[in-house]
Short mmCIF file of C-alpha atoms and ligand atoms in Angstrom, two decimals:
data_model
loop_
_atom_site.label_atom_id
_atom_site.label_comp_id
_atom_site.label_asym_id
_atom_site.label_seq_id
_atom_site.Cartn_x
_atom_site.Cartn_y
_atom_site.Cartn_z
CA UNK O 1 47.10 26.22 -30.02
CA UNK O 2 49.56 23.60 -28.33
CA UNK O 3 49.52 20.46 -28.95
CA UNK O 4 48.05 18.00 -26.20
CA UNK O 5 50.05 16.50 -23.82
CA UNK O 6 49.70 12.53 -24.30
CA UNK O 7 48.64 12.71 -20.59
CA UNK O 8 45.96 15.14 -21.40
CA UNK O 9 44.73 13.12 -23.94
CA UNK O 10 44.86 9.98 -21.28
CA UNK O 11 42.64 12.11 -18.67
CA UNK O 12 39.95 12.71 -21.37
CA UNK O 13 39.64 9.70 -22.65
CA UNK O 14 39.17 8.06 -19.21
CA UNK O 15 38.01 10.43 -16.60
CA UNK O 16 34.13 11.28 -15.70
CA UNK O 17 33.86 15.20 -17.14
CA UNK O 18 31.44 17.29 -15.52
CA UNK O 19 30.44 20.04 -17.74
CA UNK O 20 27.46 23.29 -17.49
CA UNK O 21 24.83 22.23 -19.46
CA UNK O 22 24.48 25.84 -21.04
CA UNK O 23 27.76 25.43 -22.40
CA UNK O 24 27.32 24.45 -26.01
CA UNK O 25 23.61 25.06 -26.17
CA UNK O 26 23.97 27.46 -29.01
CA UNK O 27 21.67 30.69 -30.20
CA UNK O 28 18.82 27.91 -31.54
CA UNK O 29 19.17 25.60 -28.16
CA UNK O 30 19.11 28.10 -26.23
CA UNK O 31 15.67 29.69 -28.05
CA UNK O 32 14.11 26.01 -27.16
CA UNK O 33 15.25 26.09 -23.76
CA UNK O 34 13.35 29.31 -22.70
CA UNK O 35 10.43 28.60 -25.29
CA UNK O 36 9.84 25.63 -23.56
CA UNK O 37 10.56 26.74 -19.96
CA UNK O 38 8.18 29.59 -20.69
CA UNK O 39 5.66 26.89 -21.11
CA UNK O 40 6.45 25.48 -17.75
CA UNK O 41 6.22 28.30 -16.15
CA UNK O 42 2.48 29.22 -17.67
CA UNK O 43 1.50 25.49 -16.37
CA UNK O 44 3.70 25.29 -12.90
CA UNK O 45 1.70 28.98 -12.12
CA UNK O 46 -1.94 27.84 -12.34
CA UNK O 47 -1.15 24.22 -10.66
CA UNK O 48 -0.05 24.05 -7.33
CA UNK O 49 -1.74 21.50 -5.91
CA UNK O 50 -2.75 17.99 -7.02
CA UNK O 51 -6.53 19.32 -8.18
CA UNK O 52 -5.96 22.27 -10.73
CA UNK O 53 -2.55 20.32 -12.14
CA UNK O 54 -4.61 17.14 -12.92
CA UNK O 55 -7.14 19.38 -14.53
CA UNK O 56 -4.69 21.44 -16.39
CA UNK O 57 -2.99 17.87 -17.51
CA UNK O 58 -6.32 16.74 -18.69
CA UNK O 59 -7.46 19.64 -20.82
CA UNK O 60 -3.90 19.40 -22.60
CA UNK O 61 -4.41 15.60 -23.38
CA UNK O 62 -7.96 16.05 -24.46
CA UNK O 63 -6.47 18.88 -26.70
CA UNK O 64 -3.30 16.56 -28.27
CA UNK O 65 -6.24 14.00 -28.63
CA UNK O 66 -6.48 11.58 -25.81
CA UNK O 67 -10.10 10.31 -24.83
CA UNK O 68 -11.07 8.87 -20.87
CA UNK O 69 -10.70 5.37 -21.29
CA UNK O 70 -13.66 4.96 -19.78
CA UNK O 71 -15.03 5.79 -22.54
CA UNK O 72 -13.09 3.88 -25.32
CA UNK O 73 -14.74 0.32 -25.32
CA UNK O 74 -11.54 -0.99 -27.90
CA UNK O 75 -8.36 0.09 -28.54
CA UNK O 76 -5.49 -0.27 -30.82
CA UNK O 77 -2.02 1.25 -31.95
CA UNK O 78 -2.19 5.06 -31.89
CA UNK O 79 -4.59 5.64 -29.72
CA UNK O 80 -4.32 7.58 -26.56
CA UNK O 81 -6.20 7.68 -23.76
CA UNK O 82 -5.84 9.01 -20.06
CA UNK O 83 -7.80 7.56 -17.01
CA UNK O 84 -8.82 10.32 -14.12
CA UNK O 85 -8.33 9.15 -10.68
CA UNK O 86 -11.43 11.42 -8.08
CA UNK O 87 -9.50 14.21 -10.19
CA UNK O 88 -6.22 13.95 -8.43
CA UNK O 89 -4.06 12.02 -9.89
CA UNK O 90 -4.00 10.61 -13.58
CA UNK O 91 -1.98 8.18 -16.18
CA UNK O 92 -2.28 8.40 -19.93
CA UNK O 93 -0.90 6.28 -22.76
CA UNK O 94 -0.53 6.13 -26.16
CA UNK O 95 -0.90 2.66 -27.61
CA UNK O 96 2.49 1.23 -28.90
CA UNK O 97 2.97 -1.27 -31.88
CA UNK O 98 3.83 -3.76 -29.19
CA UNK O 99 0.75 -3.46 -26.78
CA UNK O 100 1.86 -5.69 -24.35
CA UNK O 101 4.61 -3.55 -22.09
CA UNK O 102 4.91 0.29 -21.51
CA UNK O 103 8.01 2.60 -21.27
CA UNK O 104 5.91 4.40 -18.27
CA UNK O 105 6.82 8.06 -16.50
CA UNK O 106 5.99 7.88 -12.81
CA UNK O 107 5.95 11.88 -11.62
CA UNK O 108 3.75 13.20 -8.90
CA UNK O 109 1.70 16.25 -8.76
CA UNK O 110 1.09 17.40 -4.72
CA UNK O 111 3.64 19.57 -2.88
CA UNK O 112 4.23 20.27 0.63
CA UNK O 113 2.11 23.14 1.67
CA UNK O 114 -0.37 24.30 4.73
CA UNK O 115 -3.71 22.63 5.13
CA UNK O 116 -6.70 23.41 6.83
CA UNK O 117 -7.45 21.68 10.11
CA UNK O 118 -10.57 20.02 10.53
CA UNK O 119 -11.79 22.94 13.35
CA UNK O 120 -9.58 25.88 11.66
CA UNK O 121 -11.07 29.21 12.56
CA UNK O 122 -10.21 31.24 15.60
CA UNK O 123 -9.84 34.59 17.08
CA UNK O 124 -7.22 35.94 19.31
CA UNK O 125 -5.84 38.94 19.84
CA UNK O 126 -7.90 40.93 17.83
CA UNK O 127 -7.17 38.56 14.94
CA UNK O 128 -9.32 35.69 13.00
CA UNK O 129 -6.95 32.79 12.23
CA UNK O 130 -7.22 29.77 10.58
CA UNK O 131 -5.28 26.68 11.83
CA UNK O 132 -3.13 24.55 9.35
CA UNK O 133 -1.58 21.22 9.87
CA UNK O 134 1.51 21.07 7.07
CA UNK O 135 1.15 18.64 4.65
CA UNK O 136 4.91 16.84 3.66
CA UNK O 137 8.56 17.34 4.72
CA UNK O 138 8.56 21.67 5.35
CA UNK O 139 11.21 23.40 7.25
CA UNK O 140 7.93 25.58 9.37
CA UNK O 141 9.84 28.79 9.63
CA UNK O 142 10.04 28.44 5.87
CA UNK O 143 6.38 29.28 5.57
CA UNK O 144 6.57 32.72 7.75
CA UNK O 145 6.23 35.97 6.10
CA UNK O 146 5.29 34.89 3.00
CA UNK O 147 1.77 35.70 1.22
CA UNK O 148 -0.29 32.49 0.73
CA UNK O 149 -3.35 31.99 -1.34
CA UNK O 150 -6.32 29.37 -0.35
CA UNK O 151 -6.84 26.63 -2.44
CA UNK O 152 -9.26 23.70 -2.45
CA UNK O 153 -12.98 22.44 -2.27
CA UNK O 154 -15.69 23.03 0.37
CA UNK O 155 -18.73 21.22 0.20
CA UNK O 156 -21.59 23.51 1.79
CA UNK O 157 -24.31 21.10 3.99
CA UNK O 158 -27.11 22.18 1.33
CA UNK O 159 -24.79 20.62 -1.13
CA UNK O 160 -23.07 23.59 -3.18
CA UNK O 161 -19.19 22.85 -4.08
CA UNK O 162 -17.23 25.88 -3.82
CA UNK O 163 -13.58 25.79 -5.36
CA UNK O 164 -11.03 28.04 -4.23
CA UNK O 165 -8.21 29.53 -5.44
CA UNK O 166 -7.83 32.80 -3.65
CA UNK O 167 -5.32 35.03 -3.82
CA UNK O 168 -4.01 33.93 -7.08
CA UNK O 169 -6.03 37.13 -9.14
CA UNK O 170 -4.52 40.66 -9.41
CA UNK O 171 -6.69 42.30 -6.73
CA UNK O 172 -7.53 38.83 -4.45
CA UNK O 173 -6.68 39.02 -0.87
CA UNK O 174 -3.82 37.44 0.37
CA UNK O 175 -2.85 35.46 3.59
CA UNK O 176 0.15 35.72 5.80
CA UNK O 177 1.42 33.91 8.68
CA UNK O 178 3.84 36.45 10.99
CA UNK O 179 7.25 35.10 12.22
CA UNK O 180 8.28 36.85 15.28
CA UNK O 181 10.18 40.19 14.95
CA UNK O 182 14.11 40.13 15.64
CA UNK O 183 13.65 43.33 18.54
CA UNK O 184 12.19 40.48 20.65
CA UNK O 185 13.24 36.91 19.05
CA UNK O 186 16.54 36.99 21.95
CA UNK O 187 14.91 33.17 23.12
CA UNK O 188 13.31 32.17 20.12
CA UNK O 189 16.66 32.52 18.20
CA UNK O 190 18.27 30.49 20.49
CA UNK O 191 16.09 27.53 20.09
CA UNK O 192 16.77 24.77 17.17
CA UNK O 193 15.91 25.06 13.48
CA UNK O 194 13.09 22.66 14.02
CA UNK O 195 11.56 24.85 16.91
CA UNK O 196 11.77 28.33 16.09
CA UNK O 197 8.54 28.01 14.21
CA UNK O 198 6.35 24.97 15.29
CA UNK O 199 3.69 23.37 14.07
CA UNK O 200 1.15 25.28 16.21
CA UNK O 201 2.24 28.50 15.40
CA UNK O 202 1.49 28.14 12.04
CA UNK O 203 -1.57 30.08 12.18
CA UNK O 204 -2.84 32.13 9.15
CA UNK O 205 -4.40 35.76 9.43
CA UNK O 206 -7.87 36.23 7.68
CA UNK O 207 -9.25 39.09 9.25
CA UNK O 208 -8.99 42.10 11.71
CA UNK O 209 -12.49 44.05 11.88
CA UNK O 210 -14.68 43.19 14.73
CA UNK O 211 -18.81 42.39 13.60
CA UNK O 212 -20.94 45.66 13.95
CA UNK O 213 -23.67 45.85 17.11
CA UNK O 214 -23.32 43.97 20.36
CA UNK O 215 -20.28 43.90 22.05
CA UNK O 216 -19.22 39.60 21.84
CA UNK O 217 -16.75 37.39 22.52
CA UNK O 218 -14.85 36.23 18.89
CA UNK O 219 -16.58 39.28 17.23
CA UNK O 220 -13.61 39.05 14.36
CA UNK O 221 -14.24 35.92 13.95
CA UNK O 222 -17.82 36.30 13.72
CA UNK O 223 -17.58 38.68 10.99
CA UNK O 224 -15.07 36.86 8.86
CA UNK O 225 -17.70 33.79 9.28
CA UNK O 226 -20.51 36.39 8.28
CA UNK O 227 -18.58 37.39 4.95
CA UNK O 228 -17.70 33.86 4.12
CA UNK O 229 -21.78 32.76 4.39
CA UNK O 230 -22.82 36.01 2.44
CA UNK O 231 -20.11 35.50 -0.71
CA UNK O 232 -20.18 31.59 -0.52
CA UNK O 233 -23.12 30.47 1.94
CA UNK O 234 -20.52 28.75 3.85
CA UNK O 235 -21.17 28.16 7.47
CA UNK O 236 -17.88 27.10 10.13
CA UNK O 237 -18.96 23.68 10.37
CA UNK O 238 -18.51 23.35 6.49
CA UNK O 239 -14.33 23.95 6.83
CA UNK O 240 -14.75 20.13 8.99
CA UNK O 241 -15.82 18.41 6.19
CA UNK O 242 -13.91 20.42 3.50
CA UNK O 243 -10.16 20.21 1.37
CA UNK O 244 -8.30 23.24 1.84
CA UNK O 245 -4.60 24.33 1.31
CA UNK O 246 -3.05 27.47 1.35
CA UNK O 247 0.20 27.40 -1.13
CA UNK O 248 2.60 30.52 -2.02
CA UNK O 249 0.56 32.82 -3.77
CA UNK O 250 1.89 34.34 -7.05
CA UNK O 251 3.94 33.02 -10.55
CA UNK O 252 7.15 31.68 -10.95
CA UNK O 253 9.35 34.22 -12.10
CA UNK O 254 13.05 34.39 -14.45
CA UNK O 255 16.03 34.27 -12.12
CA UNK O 256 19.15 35.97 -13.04
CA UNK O 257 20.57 38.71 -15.39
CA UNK O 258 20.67 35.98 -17.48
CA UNK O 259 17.18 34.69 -17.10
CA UNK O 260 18.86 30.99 -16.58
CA UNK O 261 16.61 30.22 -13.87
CA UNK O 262 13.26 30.09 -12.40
CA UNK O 263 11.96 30.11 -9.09
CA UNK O 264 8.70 28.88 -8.22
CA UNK O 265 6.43 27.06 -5.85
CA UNK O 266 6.34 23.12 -6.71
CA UNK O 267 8.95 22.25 -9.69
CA UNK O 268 8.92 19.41 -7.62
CA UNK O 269 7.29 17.76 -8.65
CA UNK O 270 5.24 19.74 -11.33
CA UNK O 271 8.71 20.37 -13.47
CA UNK O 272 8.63 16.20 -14.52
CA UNK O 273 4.79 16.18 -14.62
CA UNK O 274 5.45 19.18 -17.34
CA UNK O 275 8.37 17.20 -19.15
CA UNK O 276 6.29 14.42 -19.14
CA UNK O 277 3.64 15.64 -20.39
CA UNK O 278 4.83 17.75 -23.00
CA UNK O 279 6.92 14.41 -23.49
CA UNK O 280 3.30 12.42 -24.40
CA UNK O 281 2.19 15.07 -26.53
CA UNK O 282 5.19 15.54 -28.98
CA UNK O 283 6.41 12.03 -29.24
CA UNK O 284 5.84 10.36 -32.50
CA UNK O 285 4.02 7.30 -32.48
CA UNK O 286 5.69 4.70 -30.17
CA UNK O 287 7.31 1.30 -30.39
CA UNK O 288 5.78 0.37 -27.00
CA UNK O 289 2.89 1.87 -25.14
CA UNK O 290 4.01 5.02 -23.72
CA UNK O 291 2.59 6.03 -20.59
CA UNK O 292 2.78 8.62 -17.67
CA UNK O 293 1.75 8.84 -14.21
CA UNK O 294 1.23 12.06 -12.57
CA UNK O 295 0.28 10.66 -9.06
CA UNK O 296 -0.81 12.35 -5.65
CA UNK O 297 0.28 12.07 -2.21
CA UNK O 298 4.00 11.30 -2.73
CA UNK O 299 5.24 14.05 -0.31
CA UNK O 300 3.37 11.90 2.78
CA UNK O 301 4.16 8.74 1.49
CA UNK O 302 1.89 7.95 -1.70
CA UNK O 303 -0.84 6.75 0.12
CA UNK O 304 -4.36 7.06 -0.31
CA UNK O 305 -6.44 6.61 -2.89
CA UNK O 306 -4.92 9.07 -5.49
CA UNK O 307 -1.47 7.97 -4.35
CA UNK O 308 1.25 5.70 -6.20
CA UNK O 309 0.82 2.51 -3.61
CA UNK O 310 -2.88 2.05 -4.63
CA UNK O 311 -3.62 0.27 -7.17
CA UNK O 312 -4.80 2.95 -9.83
CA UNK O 313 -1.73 1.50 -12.48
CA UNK O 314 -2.54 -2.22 -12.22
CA UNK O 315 -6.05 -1.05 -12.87
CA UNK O 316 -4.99 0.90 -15.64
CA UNK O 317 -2.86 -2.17 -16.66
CA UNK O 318 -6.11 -4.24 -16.56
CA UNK O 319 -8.25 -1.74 -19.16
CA UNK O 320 -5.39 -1.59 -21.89
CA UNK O 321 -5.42 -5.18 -21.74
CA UNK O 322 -8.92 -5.97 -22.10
CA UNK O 323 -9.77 -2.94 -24.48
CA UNK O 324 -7.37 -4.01 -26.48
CA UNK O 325 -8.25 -8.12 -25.96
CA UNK O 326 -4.81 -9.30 -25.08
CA UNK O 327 -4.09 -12.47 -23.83
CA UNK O 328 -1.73 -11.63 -21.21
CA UNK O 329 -2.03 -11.39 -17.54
CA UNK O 330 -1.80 -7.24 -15.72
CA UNK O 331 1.41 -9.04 -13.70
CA UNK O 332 2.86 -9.89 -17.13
CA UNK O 333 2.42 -6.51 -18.76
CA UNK O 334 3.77 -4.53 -15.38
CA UNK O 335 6.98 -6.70 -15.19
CA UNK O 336 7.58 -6.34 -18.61
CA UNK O 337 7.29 -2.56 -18.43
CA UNK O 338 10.43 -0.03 -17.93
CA UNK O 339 10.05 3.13 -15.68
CA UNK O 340 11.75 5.95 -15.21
CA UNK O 341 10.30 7.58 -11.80
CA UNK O 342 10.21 11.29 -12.85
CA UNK O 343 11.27 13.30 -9.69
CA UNK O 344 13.60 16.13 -9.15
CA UNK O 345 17.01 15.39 -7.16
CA UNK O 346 18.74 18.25 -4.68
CA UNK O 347 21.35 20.38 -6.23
CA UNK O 348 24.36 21.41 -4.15
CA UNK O 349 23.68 24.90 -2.61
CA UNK O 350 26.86 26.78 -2.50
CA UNK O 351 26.70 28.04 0.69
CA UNK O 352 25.56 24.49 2.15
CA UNK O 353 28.41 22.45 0.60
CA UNK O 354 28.76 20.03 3.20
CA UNK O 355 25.94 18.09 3.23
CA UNK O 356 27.11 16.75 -0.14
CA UNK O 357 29.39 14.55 -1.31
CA UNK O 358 30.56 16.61 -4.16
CA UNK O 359 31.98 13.70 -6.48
CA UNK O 360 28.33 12.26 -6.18
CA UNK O 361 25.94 15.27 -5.60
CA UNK O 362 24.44 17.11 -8.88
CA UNK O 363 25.11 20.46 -9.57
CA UNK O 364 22.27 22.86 -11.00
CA UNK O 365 22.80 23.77 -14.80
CA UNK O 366 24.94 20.35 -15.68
CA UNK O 367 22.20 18.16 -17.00
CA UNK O 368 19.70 15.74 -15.72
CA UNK O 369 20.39 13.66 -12.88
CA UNK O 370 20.30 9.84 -13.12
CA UNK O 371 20.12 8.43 -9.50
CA UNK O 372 20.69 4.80 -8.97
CA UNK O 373 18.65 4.69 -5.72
CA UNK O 374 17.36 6.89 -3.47
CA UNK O 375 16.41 6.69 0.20
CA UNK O 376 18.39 7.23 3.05
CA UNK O 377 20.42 5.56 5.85
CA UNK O 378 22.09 2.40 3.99
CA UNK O 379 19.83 2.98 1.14
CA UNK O 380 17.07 2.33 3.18
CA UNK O 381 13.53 2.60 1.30
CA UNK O 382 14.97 2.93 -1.85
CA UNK O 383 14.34 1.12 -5.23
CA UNK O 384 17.43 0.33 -6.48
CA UNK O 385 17.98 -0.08 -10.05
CA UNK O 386 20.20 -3.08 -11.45
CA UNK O 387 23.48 -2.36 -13.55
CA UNK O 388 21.69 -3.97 -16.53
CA UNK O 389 18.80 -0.95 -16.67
CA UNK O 390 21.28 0.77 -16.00
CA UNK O 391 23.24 -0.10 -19.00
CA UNK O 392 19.71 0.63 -20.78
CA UNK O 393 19.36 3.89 -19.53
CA UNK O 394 23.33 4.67 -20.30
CA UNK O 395 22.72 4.03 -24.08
CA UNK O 396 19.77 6.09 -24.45
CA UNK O 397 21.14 8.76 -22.99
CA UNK O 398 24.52 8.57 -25.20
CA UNK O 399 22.35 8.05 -28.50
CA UNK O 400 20.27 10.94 -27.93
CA UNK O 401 23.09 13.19 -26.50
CA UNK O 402 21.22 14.01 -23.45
CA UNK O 403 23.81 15.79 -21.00
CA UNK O 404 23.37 14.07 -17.59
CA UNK O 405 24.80 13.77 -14.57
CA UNK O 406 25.26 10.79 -12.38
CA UNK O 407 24.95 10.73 -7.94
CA UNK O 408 22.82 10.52 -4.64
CA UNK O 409 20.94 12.95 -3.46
CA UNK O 410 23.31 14.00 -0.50
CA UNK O 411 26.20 12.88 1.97
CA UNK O 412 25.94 9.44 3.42
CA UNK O 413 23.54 9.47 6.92
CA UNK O 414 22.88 13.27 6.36
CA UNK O 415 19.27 12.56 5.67
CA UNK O 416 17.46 11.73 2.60
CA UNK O 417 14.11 11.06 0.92
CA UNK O 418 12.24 8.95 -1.46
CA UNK O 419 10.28 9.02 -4.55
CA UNK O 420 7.57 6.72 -6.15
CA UNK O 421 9.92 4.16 -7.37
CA UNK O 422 9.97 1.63 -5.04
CA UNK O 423 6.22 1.55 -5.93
CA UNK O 424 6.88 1.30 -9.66
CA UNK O 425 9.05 -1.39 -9.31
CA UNK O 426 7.54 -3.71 -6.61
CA UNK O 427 5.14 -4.68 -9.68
CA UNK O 428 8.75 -5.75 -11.31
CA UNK O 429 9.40 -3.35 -13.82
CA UNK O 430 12.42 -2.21 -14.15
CA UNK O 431 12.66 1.37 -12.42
CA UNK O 432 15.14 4.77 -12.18
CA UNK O 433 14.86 7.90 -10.51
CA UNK O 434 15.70 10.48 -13.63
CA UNK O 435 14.75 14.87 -13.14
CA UNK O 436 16.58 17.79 -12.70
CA UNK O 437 18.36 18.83 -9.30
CA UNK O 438 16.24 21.97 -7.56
CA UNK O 439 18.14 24.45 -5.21
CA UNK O 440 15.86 25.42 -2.02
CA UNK O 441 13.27 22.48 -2.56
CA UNK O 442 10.44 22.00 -0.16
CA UNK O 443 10.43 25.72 0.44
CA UNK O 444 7.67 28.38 -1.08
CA UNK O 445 10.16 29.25 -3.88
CA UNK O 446 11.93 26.44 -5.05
CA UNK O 447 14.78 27.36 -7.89
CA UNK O 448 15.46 25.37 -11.07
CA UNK O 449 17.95 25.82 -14.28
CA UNK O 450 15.77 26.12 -17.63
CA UNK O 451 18.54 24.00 -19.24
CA UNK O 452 17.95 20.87 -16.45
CA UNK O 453 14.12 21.12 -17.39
CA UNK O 454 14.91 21.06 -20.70
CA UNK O 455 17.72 17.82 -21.19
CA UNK O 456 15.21 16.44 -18.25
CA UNK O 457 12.08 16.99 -21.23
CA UNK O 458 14.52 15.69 -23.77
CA UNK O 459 15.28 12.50 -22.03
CA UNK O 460 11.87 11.50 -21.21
CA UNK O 461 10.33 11.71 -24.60
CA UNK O 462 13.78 9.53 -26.20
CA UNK O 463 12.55 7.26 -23.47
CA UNK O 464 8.99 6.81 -23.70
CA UNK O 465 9.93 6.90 -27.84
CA UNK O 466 11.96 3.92 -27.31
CA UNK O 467 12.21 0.29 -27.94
MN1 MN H 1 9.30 14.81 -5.50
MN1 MN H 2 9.18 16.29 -2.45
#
């Protein structure tokens, strides 16, 4: 081999290198990377919205040992405990030698997806329908074409709770919502992205066969309402008081001849919840309290009562502090904390290059992104972490050899979005948006590398492990 140039030498000692992620992973690193993205993909495939993902989270705490706090009248170093918020959102912790701070995880576990509207059903054209109003930031004509399964809770008026999640099963119906076809789109494709499908048109298809007998008006309608009251006892006014979503239907599948990839509905945010997670469960005991959030509501602002601006973490602030009888105030502990808000960042598409700024957008398969701030338009909205936490973050990722990357989520005044950290941090903690970067995100099938999930699991447990 020839010697290198003194030059050479210069450019490696002092330029940025931006490397694949895959590329030294090895035979044994790259049997952890799809064990544990096999995982994933077992948990992202049964929890696609914010109901079964915060029961799925629970039933893996309660198995690694963590008890409702509720129900724990003391506390003390080792013990872990999780508090359920109406069953939507939930934090856990493990109790750290030093009690009075956490290292906390802030990850969210809704996606954007159709809901029901409060009057949904309707017939026309020889079709029942069901209206949806879209719930977060979709692109509509995203959500054409593509088979949907109904999720969520009805509460009958005698008082029975029905829980769906239909069309997930092998021989379940499915749902559908038809685009237009090309022979007569000729004005429809001339209209803007943000109008070819709108809002209204996003009605789904639930049946076809009109109701036996008398010839009426809405007879397909009728009969889908008759089938619905036979199998569940629901009757129409039931859907106005109900919680329904219909999501992709299906599992995340490999991507790939290499299997590198997965595509799936909702890594974002369910691919930090996982990391975090299986973060809490394999850590050894902490220093400080560990802790992670898996909050709802984030992709319409994190409002509400299961979202991150209540205040469902001071509360759970408040119980560690007097189960464990410390004499500090919740302020004290929450500005003393450190967060990392656990959210995926946007990889550059290759056939979309220029809405990035390549020196400072992530690319998918080179590590976990570390964003500074996030927000849009001057920064706008975003929590922006200081160069000291910064510093923090730096170290831990150099000690533990996590391989990051470092940028914004896209070219200056092209757009933009938030996460739950400028909710962390207005309680003064010290807060940084850290996940992998997902190709196609906010779309039915978003697409993640297994090595981003993995550095991305790696990182969090080194930080909710540290001092
Ligand atoms: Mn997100
Ligand atoms: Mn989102």
């Amino acid at each position: 081999m020839a010697k290198k140039s003194e030059e050479k030498k210069l450019q490696e000692k002092l330029c940025r290198k931006k490397e694949s992620a895959w590329k030294d992973t090895g035979d044994k690193g790259k049997k952890a990377i799809f064990a544990f993205a096999e995982g994933y993909m077992d948990f992202l495939g049964r929890s696609k919205t914010e109901r079964p993902a915060a029961r799925n989270i629970i039933t893996m705490l309660k198995k690694a040992g963590f008890k409702d706090i509720n129900s724990a009248k003391t506390l003390k170093t080792g013990d872990k405990v999780y508090l359920d918020q109406k069953g939507k959102s939930v934090i856990c912790a493990v109790i750290g030698k030093n009690e009075k701070r956490m290292n906390l995880l802030g990850a969210h576990i809704d996606s954007p997806r159709l809901d029901l509207k409060p009057n949904p059903v309707f017939e026309d054209k020889g079709l029942a329908m069901l209206k949806t109003h879209y719930y977060g930031g979709i692109k509509k004509y995203h959500w054409t074409n593509v088979e949907l399964a109904l999720h969520g809770v009805i509460h009958t008026k005698s008082g029975k709770k029905i829980e769906f999640a239909l069309g997930e099963k092998g021989d379940d119906p499915k749902f559908i919502v038809s685009d237009l076809l090309p022979h007569l789109a000729k004005k429809q494709m001339e209209k803007t992205g943000s109008e070819i499908i709108e809002g209204e048109q996003l009605n789904v298809y639930v049946g076809n066969i009109p109701i036996k007998g008398e010839d009426i008006k809405d007879s397909v309608k009728l009969n889908v309402l008759k089938s619905l009251n036979k199998e569940y006892g629901i009757i129409e006014e039931d859907f106005s008081f109900a919680e329904l979503n219909f999501v992709p239907a299906g599992i995340p599948s490999d991507i790939g001849f290499d299997r590198s990839m997965i595509a799936g509905y909702g890594h974002d945010d369910k691919a930090c919840s996982y990391a975090g997670l299986k973060a809490i469960i394999d850590m050894k005991q902490p220093e400080v309290t560990a802790a992670v959030y898996f909050s709802d509501k984030e992709e319409i602002g994190s409002i509400g009562n299961t979202g991150a601006y209540s205040f469902m973490l001071m509360d759970f602030a408040e119980l560690l502090i007097a189960n464990l009888s410390l004499k500090i105030t919740t302020g004290e502990m929450l500005r003393n904390s450190k967060a990392i808000s656990a959210d995926v960042s946007a990889a550059i598409n290759p056939s979309f290059p220029e809405v990035h700024e390549e020196s400072n957008a992530a690319l998918i398969g080179h590590g976990v992104v570390v964003e500074k701030y996030t927000g849009y338009g001057g920064k706008y909205s975003a929590n922006d972490a200081s160069a000291e936490y910064m510093s923090e973050i730096r170290a831990l990722l150099d000690k533990n050899k996590i391989i990051y990357q470092t940028g914004e989520i896209g070219k200056i005044d092209s757009g933009g979005g938030g996460t739950i950290a400028l909710y962390l941090s207005r309680y003064g903690m010290d807060t940084v948006d850290i996940g992998p970067a997902v190709l196609g995100m906010h779309s039915p099938r978003e697409v993640l590398s297994k090595v981003d999930l993995y550095e991305t699991y790696r990182l969090y447990k080194a930080f909710l492990e540290n001092k």
